[in-house]
Amino acid sequence: DAGITQSPRHKVTETGTPVTLRCHQTENHRYMYWYRQDPGHGLRLIHYSYGVKDTDKGEVSDGYSVSRSKTEDFLLTLESATSSQTSVYFCAISADADNSPLHFGNGTRLTVT
Amino acid sequence: AQKVTQAQTEISVVEKEDVTLDCVYETRDTTYYLFWYKQPPSGELVFLIRRNSFDEQNEISGRYSWNFQKSTSSFNFTITASQVVDSAVYFCALIGYGGSQGNLIFGKGTKLSVKP
């Protein structure tokens, strides 16, 4: 299995509070991604990174920011959490742009009350 | 625009039945990649297969087989002699060659329940 660790695995937070989710990889892969999974919507890309300090927006980026200061770490921040951000968040990595499959972390279940 | 459609939201079969999960895609790219992922009840996402658009050979891996047909823009997944452990949500996904990573498109998934 690809070495991807997401933390925390579960989190409950209140509306309006900032939240940071962490993804750590040991594969030295260039590309990292944050997805959210919601019933009826499948997986939707939030942000991705194609290198240290190189990031770009995905389909549902509003309300989220990311940072990648090291190859192995990709942080997802909800600046002011809202109930609509209650979801399961998956981090994924891939070795290159389009040929390599994504390998996913085990997910973080976030509940915003 | 690229799109992946998994028309079957849920499928229920009895163990040992064969089952086919449909995936239909839309893309204007001539080179692209298709994927299948499995998400068992435990929640992790597991990569199953990657296929590029120039390779239309069917692939078999144990009880799993994949039928790629460019003429019908389909990449269907068949499980032969299904088992309870096959119960999961299965996702089909598509990316165009050279496209931004933001262009990896997932279908909404098909939930397969295999009953003993």
PDB file of C-alpha atoms in Angstrom:
ATOM      1  CA  ASP A   1       0.000   0.000   0.000  1.00  0.00           C
ATOM      2  CA  ALA A   2       1.096   3.531  -0.763  1.00  0.00           C
ATOM      3  CA  GLY A   3       2.373   5.322   2.324  1.00  0.00           C
ATOM      4  CA  ILE A   4      -0.285   7.968   2.851  1.00  0.00           C
ATOM      5  CA  THR A   5      -1.398   9.086   6.266  1.00  0.00           C
ATOM      6  CA  GLN A   6      -4.259  11.455   6.909  1.00  0.00           C
ATOM      7  CA  SER A   7      -4.781  13.153  10.232  1.00  0.00           C
ATOM      8  CA  PRO A   8      -7.002  13.417  12.067  1.00  0.00           C
ATOM      9  CA  ARG A   9      -9.207  10.488  11.036  1.00  0.00           C
ATOM     10  CA  HIS A  10     -12.262  12.018  12.629  1.00  0.00           C
ATOM     11  CA  LYS A  11     -13.036  15.553  13.713  1.00  0.00           C
ATOM     12  CA  VAL A  12     -16.055  17.385  15.012  1.00  0.00           C
ATOM     13  CA  THR A  13     -15.904  21.150  14.997  1.00  0.00           C
ATOM     14  CA  GLU A  14     -18.207  24.119  15.310  1.00  0.00           C
ATOM     15  CA  THR A  15     -19.327  26.450  12.572  1.00  0.00           C
ATOM     16  CA  GLY A  16     -16.953  29.349  12.135  1.00  0.00           C
ATOM     17  CA  THR A  17     -13.847  27.678  13.502  1.00  0.00           C
ATOM     18  CA  PRO A  18     -10.729  27.073  11.411  1.00  0.00           C
ATOM     19  CA  VAL A  19      -9.800  23.471  10.658  1.00  0.00           C
ATOM     20  CA  THR A  20      -6.651  22.012   9.141  1.00  0.00           C
ATOM     21  CA  LEU A  21      -6.390  18.510   7.758  1.00  0.00           C
ATOM     22  CA  ARG A  22      -3.026  16.989   7.097  1.00  0.00           C
ATOM     23  CA  CYS A  23      -1.857  14.544   4.472  1.00  0.00           C
ATOM     24  CA  HIS A  24       1.574  12.984   4.759  1.00  0.00           C
ATOM     25  CA  GLN A  25       3.169  10.721   2.156  1.00  0.00           C
ATOM     26  CA  THR A  26       6.311   8.637   2.209  1.00  0.00           C
ATOM     27  CA  GLU A  27       6.373   7.859  -1.537  1.00  0.00           C
ATOM     28  CA  ASN A  28       8.075  11.071  -2.681  1.00  0.00           C
ATOM     29  CA  HIS A  29       5.353  11.546  -5.298  1.00  0.00           C
ATOM     30  CA  ARG A  30       5.123  14.899  -6.993  1.00  0.00           C
ATOM     31  CA  TYR A  31       1.345  15.193  -7.174  1.00  0.00           C
ATOM     32  CA  MET A  32      -0.998  15.434  -4.223  1.00  0.00           C
ATOM     33  CA  TYR A  33      -4.744  16.029  -4.142  1.00  0.00           C
ATOM     34  CA  TRP A  34      -7.583  16.739  -1.789  1.00  0.00           C
ATOM     35  CA  TYR A  35     -11.031  15.343  -2.600  1.00  0.00           C
ATOM     36  CA  ARG A  36     -14.289  15.433  -0.759  1.00  0.00           C
ATOM     37  CA  GLN A  37     -16.849  12.650  -0.947  1.00  0.00           C
ATOM     38  CA  ASP A  38     -20.527  13.316  -0.443  1.00  0.00           C
ATOM     39  CA  PRO A  39     -23.576  11.121  -1.066  1.00  0.00           C
ATOM     40  CA  GLY A  40     -24.892  11.638  -4.578  1.00  0.00           C
ATOM     41  CA  HIS A  41     -21.811  13.544  -5.697  1.00  0.00           C
ATOM     42  CA  GLY A  42     -19.092  10.953  -5.733  1.00  0.00           C
ATOM     43  CA  LEU A  43     -15.581  12.322  -5.426  1.00  0.00           C
ATOM     44  CA  ARG A  44     -14.921  15.978  -6.199  1.00  0.00           C
ATOM     45  CA  LEU A  45     -11.526  17.625  -6.364  1.00  0.00           C
ATOM     46  CA  ILE A  46     -10.926  20.517  -3.990  1.00  0.00           C
ATOM     47  CA  HIS A  47      -7.293  21.457  -4.648  1.00  0.00           C
ATOM     48  CA  TYR A  48      -4.213  19.749  -5.925  1.00  0.00           C
ATOM     49  CA  SER A  49      -0.481  20.277  -5.902  1.00  0.00           C
ATOM     50  CA  TYR A  50       2.068  19.574  -8.616  1.00  0.00           C
ATOM     51  CA  GLY A  51       5.111  20.377  -6.535  1.00  0.00           C
ATOM     52  CA  VAL A  52       6.339  22.198  -3.456  1.00  0.00           C
ATOM     53  CA  LYS A  53       4.509  25.527  -3.253  1.00  0.00           C
ATOM     54  CA  ASP A  54       2.710  24.770  -6.536  1.00  0.00           C
ATOM     55  CA  THR A  55      -1.012  24.351  -6.112  1.00  0.00           C
ATOM     56  CA  ASP A  56      -4.162  24.856  -8.123  1.00  0.00           C
ATOM     57  CA  LYS A  57      -7.895  24.867  -7.610  1.00  0.00           C
ATOM     58  CA  GLY A  58     -10.235  22.015  -8.316  1.00  0.00           C
ATOM     59  CA  GLU A  59     -13.957  21.822  -8.890  1.00  0.00           C
ATOM     60  CA  VAL A  60     -15.074  22.771  -5.360  1.00  0.00           C
ATOM     61  CA  SER A  61     -12.321  25.021  -3.994  1.00  0.00           C
ATOM     62  CA  ASP A  62     -14.437  27.783  -2.449  1.00  0.00           C
ATOM     63  CA  GLY A  63     -13.944  27.972   1.307  1.00  0.00           C
ATOM     64  CA  TYR A  64     -10.743  25.925   1.231  1.00  0.00           C
ATOM     65  CA  SER A  65      -7.061  26.742   1.027  1.00  0.00           C
ATOM     66  CA  VAL A  66      -4.028  24.486   0.787  1.00  0.00           C
ATOM     67  CA  SER A  67      -0.337  24.624   1.393  1.00  0.00           C
ATOM     68  CA  ARG A  68       2.579  22.438   0.469  1.00  0.00           C
ATOM     69  CA  SER A  69       5.863  23.493   2.002  1.00  0.00           C
ATOM     70  CA  LYS A  70       7.450  20.052   1.738  1.00  0.00           C
ATOM     71  CA  THR A  71       7.084  17.253  -0.786  1.00  0.00           C
ATOM     72  CA  GLU A  72       5.641  14.932   1.818  1.00  0.00           C
ATOM     73  CA  ASP A  73       2.995  17.181   3.366  1.00  0.00           C
ATOM     74  CA  PHE A  74      -0.155  18.693   1.892  1.00  0.00           C
ATOM     75  CA  LEU A  75      -2.413  20.660   4.224  1.00  0.00           C
ATOM     76  CA  LEU A  76      -6.064  21.492   3.650  1.00  0.00           C
ATOM     77  CA  THR A  77      -7.485  24.403   5.647  1.00  0.00           C
ATOM     78  CA  LEU A  78     -11.060  25.425   6.141  1.00  0.00           C
ATOM     79  CA  GLU A  79     -10.685  29.031   7.203  1.00  0.00           C
ATOM     80  CA  SER A  80     -14.152  29.229   8.747  1.00  0.00           C
ATOM     81  CA  ALA A  81     -15.930  25.904   8.707  1.00  0.00           C
ATOM     82  CA  THR A  82     -19.549  25.709   7.590  1.00  0.00           C
ATOM     83  CA  SER A  83     -22.057  22.893   7.871  1.00  0.00           C
ATOM     84  CA  SER A  84     -21.871  22.381   4.087  1.00  0.00           C
ATOM     85  CA  GLN A  85     -18.270  21.311   4.577  1.00  0.00           C
ATOM     86  CA  THR A  86     -19.324  18.288   6.587  1.00  0.00           C
ATOM     87  CA  SER A  87     -17.916  15.517   4.458  1.00  0.00           C
ATOM     88  CA  VAL A  88     -15.344  12.785   4.135  1.00  0.00           C
ATOM     89  CA  TYR A  89     -12.056  14.167   2.880  1.00  0.00           C
ATOM     90  CA  PHE A  90      -9.569  12.056   0.976  1.00  0.00           C
ATOM     91  CA  CYS A  91      -6.001  12.833   0.170  1.00  0.00           C
ATOM     92  CA  ALA A  92      -4.449  11.178  -2.868  1.00  0.00           C
ATOM     93  CA  ILE A  93      -1.024  11.031  -4.466  1.00  0.00           C
ATOM     94  CA  SER A  94       0.298  10.141  -7.893  1.00  0.00           C
ATOM     95  CA  ALA A  95       3.727   9.844  -9.427  1.00  0.00           C
ATOM     96  CA  ASP A  96       2.989  11.833 -12.570  1.00  0.00           C
ATOM     97  CA  ALA A  97       0.375  13.845 -14.367  1.00  0.00           C
ATOM     98  CA  ASP A  98      -2.071  11.535 -16.028  1.00  0.00           C
ATOM     99  CA  ASN A  99      -0.585   8.098 -16.535  1.00  0.00           C
ATOM    100  CA  SER A 100      -0.229   7.046 -12.952  1.00  0.00           C
ATOM    101  CA  PRO A 101      -3.215   6.026 -10.873  1.00  0.00           C
ATOM    102  CA  LEU A 102      -4.110   7.909  -7.745  1.00  0.00           C
ATOM    103  CA  HIS A 103      -3.473   6.223  -4.438  1.00  0.00           C
ATOM    104  CA  PHE A 104      -5.705   7.373  -1.637  1.00  0.00           C
ATOM    105  CA  GLY A 105      -5.369   7.847   2.081  1.00  0.00           C
ATOM    106  CA  ASN A 106      -7.949   6.379   4.434  1.00  0.00           C
ATOM    107  CA  GLY A 107      -9.974   9.560   4.676  1.00  0.00           C
ATOM    108  CA  THR A 108     -10.930  12.095   7.340  1.00  0.00           C
ATOM    109  CA  ARG A 109     -14.527  12.319   8.456  1.00  0.00           C
ATOM    110  CA  LEU A 110     -15.265  15.947   9.317  1.00  0.00           C
ATOM    111  CA  THR A 111     -18.471  17.035  10.983  1.00  0.00           C
ATOM    112  CA  VAL A 112     -19.265  20.728  11.326  1.00  0.00           C
ATOM    113  CA  THR A 113     -22.019  21.405  13.870  1.00  0.00           C
TER     114      THR A 113
ATOM    115  CA  ALA B   1     -16.216  18.625 -21.483  1.00  0.00           C
ATOM    116  CA  GLN B   2     -15.414  15.296 -19.950  1.00  0.00           C
ATOM    117  CA  LYS B   3     -17.994  13.210 -18.211  1.00  0.00           C
ATOM    118  CA  VAL B   4     -18.279   9.779 -16.648  1.00  0.00           C
ATOM    119  CA  THR B   5     -21.656   8.169 -16.194  1.00  0.00           C
ATOM    120  CA  GLN B   6     -22.339   5.178 -14.017  1.00  0.00           C
ATOM    121  CA  ALA B   7     -26.020   4.721 -14.593  1.00  0.00           C
ATOM    122  CA  GLN B   8     -26.424   1.928 -12.059  1.00  0.00           C
ATOM    123  CA  THR B   9     -26.678   3.535  -8.644  1.00  0.00           C
ATOM    124  CA  GLU B  10     -27.099   0.261  -6.773  1.00  0.00           C
ATOM    125  CA  ILE B  11     -26.953  -3.396  -7.742  1.00  0.00           C
ATOM    126  CA  SER B  12     -27.811  -6.345  -5.571  1.00  0.00           C
ATOM    127  CA  VAL B  13     -26.877  -9.912  -6.471  1.00  0.00           C
ATOM    128  CA  VAL B  14     -26.657 -13.258  -4.761  1.00  0.00           C
ATOM    129  CA  GLU B  15     -23.270 -14.803  -4.210  1.00  0.00           C
ATOM    130  CA  LYS B  16     -21.839 -16.667  -7.216  1.00  0.00           C
ATOM    131  CA  GLU B  17     -23.803 -14.611  -9.712  1.00  0.00           C
ATOM    132  CA  ASP B  18     -21.917 -12.703 -12.378  1.00  0.00           C
ATOM    133  CA  VAL B  19     -22.395  -8.944 -12.369  1.00  0.00           C
ATOM    134  CA  THR B  20     -21.406  -6.164 -14.773  1.00  0.00           C
ATOM    135  CA  LEU B  21     -20.923  -2.576 -13.730  1.00  0.00           C
ATOM    136  CA  ASP B  22     -21.387  -0.102 -16.536  1.00  0.00           C
ATOM    137  CA  CYS B  23     -19.250   2.954 -17.223  1.00  0.00           C
ATOM    138  CA  VAL B  24     -19.865   5.311 -20.119  1.00  0.00           C
ATOM    139  CA  TYR B  25     -17.597   8.266 -20.712  1.00  0.00           C
ATOM    140  CA  GLU B  26     -17.458  11.385 -22.833  1.00  0.00           C
ATOM    141  CA  THR B  27     -14.279  13.102 -23.933  1.00  0.00           C
ATOM    142  CA  ARG B  28     -12.940  15.001 -26.915  1.00  0.00           C
ATOM    143  CA  ASP B  29      -9.388  13.885 -26.220  1.00  0.00           C
ATOM    144  CA  THR B  30      -7.961  11.256 -28.518  1.00  0.00           C
ATOM    145  CA  THR B  31      -5.632  10.057 -25.789  1.00  0.00           C
ATOM    146  CA  TYR B  32      -7.040   9.440 -22.368  1.00  0.00           C
ATOM    147  CA  TYR B  33      -6.908   7.080 -19.416  1.00  0.00           C
ATOM    148  CA  LEU B  34      -9.670   5.213 -17.685  1.00  0.00           C
ATOM    149  CA  PHE B  35      -9.617   3.827 -14.164  1.00  0.00           C
ATOM    150  CA  TRP B  36     -11.694   1.739 -11.811  1.00  0.00           C
ATOM    151  CA  TYR B  37     -11.560   2.110  -8.039  1.00  0.00           C
ATOM    152  CA  LYS B  38     -13.184   0.076  -5.294  1.00  0.00           C
ATOM    153  CA  GLN B  39     -14.435   1.483  -1.991  1.00  0.00           C
ATOM    154  CA  PRO B  40     -15.350  -1.297   0.457  1.00  0.00           C
ATOM    155  CA  PRO B  41     -17.515  -0.597   3.528  1.00  0.00           C
ATOM    156  CA  SER B  42     -14.364   0.183   5.506  1.00  0.00           C
ATOM    157  CA  GLY B  43     -14.094   3.344   3.414  1.00  0.00           C
ATOM    158  CA  GLU B  44     -10.687   3.267   1.765  1.00  0.00           C
ATOM    159  CA  LEU B  45     -10.354   3.720  -1.989  1.00  0.00           C
ATOM    160  CA  VAL B  46      -8.471   0.988  -3.793  1.00  0.00           C
ATOM    161  CA  PHE B  47      -7.091   1.271  -7.311  1.00  0.00           C
ATOM    162  CA  LEU B  48      -8.139  -1.656  -9.515  1.00  0.00           C
ATOM    163  CA  ILE B  49      -7.116  -0.947 -13.097  1.00  0.00           C
ATOM    164  CA  ARG B  50      -5.857   1.671 -15.548  1.00  0.00           C
ATOM    165  CA  ARG B  51      -6.458   1.516 -19.276  1.00  0.00           C
ATOM    166  CA  ASN B  52      -5.208   3.910 -21.952  1.00  0.00           C
ATOM    167  CA  SER B  53      -7.270   4.784 -24.975  1.00  0.00           C
ATOM    168  CA  PHE B  54      -4.990   2.993 -27.402  1.00  0.00           C
ATOM    169  CA  ASP B  55      -5.288  -0.345 -25.703  1.00  0.00           C
ATOM    170  CA  GLU B  56      -8.663  -1.901 -26.385  1.00  0.00           C
ATOM    171  CA  GLN B  57      -7.721  -5.377 -25.299  1.00  0.00           C
ATOM    172  CA  ASN B  58      -9.928  -6.746 -22.611  1.00  0.00           C
ATOM    173  CA  GLU B  59      -8.212  -7.513 -19.364  1.00  0.00           C
ATOM    174  CA  ILE B  60      -8.820 -10.272 -16.888  1.00  0.00           C
ATOM    175  CA  SER B  61      -7.519 -10.476 -13.369  1.00  0.00           C
ATOM    176  CA  GLY B  62      -8.856 -13.458 -11.511  1.00  0.00           C
ATOM    177  CA  ARG B  63     -12.617 -13.038 -11.212  1.00  0.00           C
ATOM    178  CA  TYR B  64     -12.427  -9.462 -12.499  1.00  0.00           C
ATOM    179  CA  SER B  65     -12.544  -8.503 -16.150  1.00  0.00           C
ATOM    180  CA  TRP B  66     -12.805  -5.240 -17.992  1.00  0.00           C
ATOM    181  CA  ASN B  67     -14.311  -4.606 -21.419  1.00  0.00           C
ATOM    182  CA  PHE B  68     -13.129  -1.396 -23.081  1.00  0.00           C
ATOM    183  CA  GLN B  69     -14.982  -0.391 -26.254  1.00  0.00           C
ATOM    184  CA  LYS B  70     -14.108   2.938 -27.822  1.00  0.00           C
ATOM    185  CA  SER B  71     -16.937   2.597 -30.339  1.00  0.00           C
ATOM    186  CA  THR B  72     -19.481   2.855 -27.552  1.00  0.00           C
ATOM    187  CA  SER B  73     -17.309   4.913 -25.151  1.00  0.00           C
ATOM    188  CA  SER B  74     -17.703   2.278 -22.497  1.00  0.00           C
ATOM    189  CA  PHE B  75     -15.394   0.673 -19.975  1.00  0.00           C
ATOM    190  CA  ASN B  76     -17.440  -1.965 -18.227  1.00  0.00           C
ATOM    191  CA  PHE B  77     -16.344  -4.061 -15.279  1.00  0.00           C
ATOM    192  CA  THR B  78     -17.501  -7.635 -14.759  1.00  0.00           C
ATOM    193  CA  ILE B  79     -17.149  -9.688 -11.617  1.00  0.00           C
ATOM    194  CA  THR B  80     -17.522 -13.404 -12.214  1.00  0.00           C
ATOM    195  CA  ALA B  81     -18.858 -15.646  -9.460  1.00  0.00           C
ATOM    196  CA  SER B  82     -19.347 -12.741  -7.086  1.00  0.00           C
ATOM    197  CA  GLN B  83     -18.488 -13.061  -3.426  1.00  0.00           C
ATOM    198  CA  VAL B  84     -19.659 -11.211  -0.333  1.00  0.00           C
ATOM    199  CA  VAL B  85     -16.236  -9.532  -0.136  1.00  0.00           C
ATOM    200  CA  ASP B  86     -16.972  -7.858  -3.471  1.00  0.00           C
ATOM    201  CA  SER B  87     -19.611  -5.724  -1.768  1.00  0.00           C
ATOM    202  CA  ALA B  88     -18.411  -2.158  -2.239  1.00  0.00           C
ATOM    203  CA  VAL B  89     -18.924   1.059  -4.131  1.00  0.00           C
ATOM    204  CA  TYR B  90     -17.097   1.007  -7.448  1.00  0.00           C
ATOM    205  CA  PHE B  91     -15.987   4.182  -9.197  1.00  0.00           C
ATOM    206  CA  CYS B  92     -15.025   4.667 -12.805  1.00  0.00           C
ATOM    207  CA  ALA B  93     -12.776   7.656 -13.642  1.00  0.00           C
ATOM    208  CA  LEU B  94     -11.334   9.400 -16.700  1.00  0.00           C
ATOM    209  CA  ILE B  95      -8.482  11.779 -17.442  1.00  0.00           C
ATOM    210  CA  GLY B  96      -7.331  13.208 -20.739  1.00  0.00           C
ATOM    211  CA  TYR B  97      -3.678  12.997 -21.703  1.00  0.00           C
ATOM    212  CA  GLY B  98      -1.730  16.101 -20.805  1.00  0.00           C
ATOM    213  CA  GLY B  99      -4.672  17.571 -19.009  1.00  0.00           C
ATOM    214  CA  SER B 100      -4.463  19.357 -15.736  1.00  0.00           C
ATOM    215  CA  GLN B 101      -4.805  17.079 -12.767  1.00  0.00           C
ATOM    216  CA  GLY B 102      -8.027  18.884 -12.058  1.00  0.00           C
ATOM    217  CA  ASN B 103      -9.420  17.056 -15.056  1.00  0.00           C
ATOM    218  CA  LEU B 104      -9.581  13.637 -13.436  1.00  0.00           C
ATOM    219  CA  ILE B 105     -13.313  13.006 -13.484  1.00  0.00           C
ATOM    220  CA  PHE B 106     -15.036  10.380 -11.364  1.00  0.00           C
ATOM    221  CA  GLY B 107     -18.413   8.842 -11.932  1.00  0.00           C
ATOM    222  CA  LYS B 108     -20.806   8.897  -8.993  1.00  0.00           C
ATOM    223  CA  GLY B 109     -20.234   5.248  -8.239  1.00  0.00           C
ATOM    224  CA  THR B 110     -22.196   2.017  -8.252  1.00  0.00           C
ATOM    225  CA  LYS B 111     -22.933   0.352  -4.947  1.00  0.00           C
ATOM    226  CA  LEU B 112     -22.718  -3.413  -5.275  1.00  0.00           C
ATOM    227  CA  SER B 113     -24.250  -5.608  -2.591  1.00  0.00           C
ATOM    228  CA  VAL B 114     -23.499  -9.310  -2.748  1.00  0.00           C
ATOM    229  CA  LYS B 115     -25.741 -11.362  -0.511  1.00  0.00           C
ATOM    230  CA  PRO B 116     -24.821 -14.831   0.731  1.00  0.00           C
TER     231      PRO B 116
END
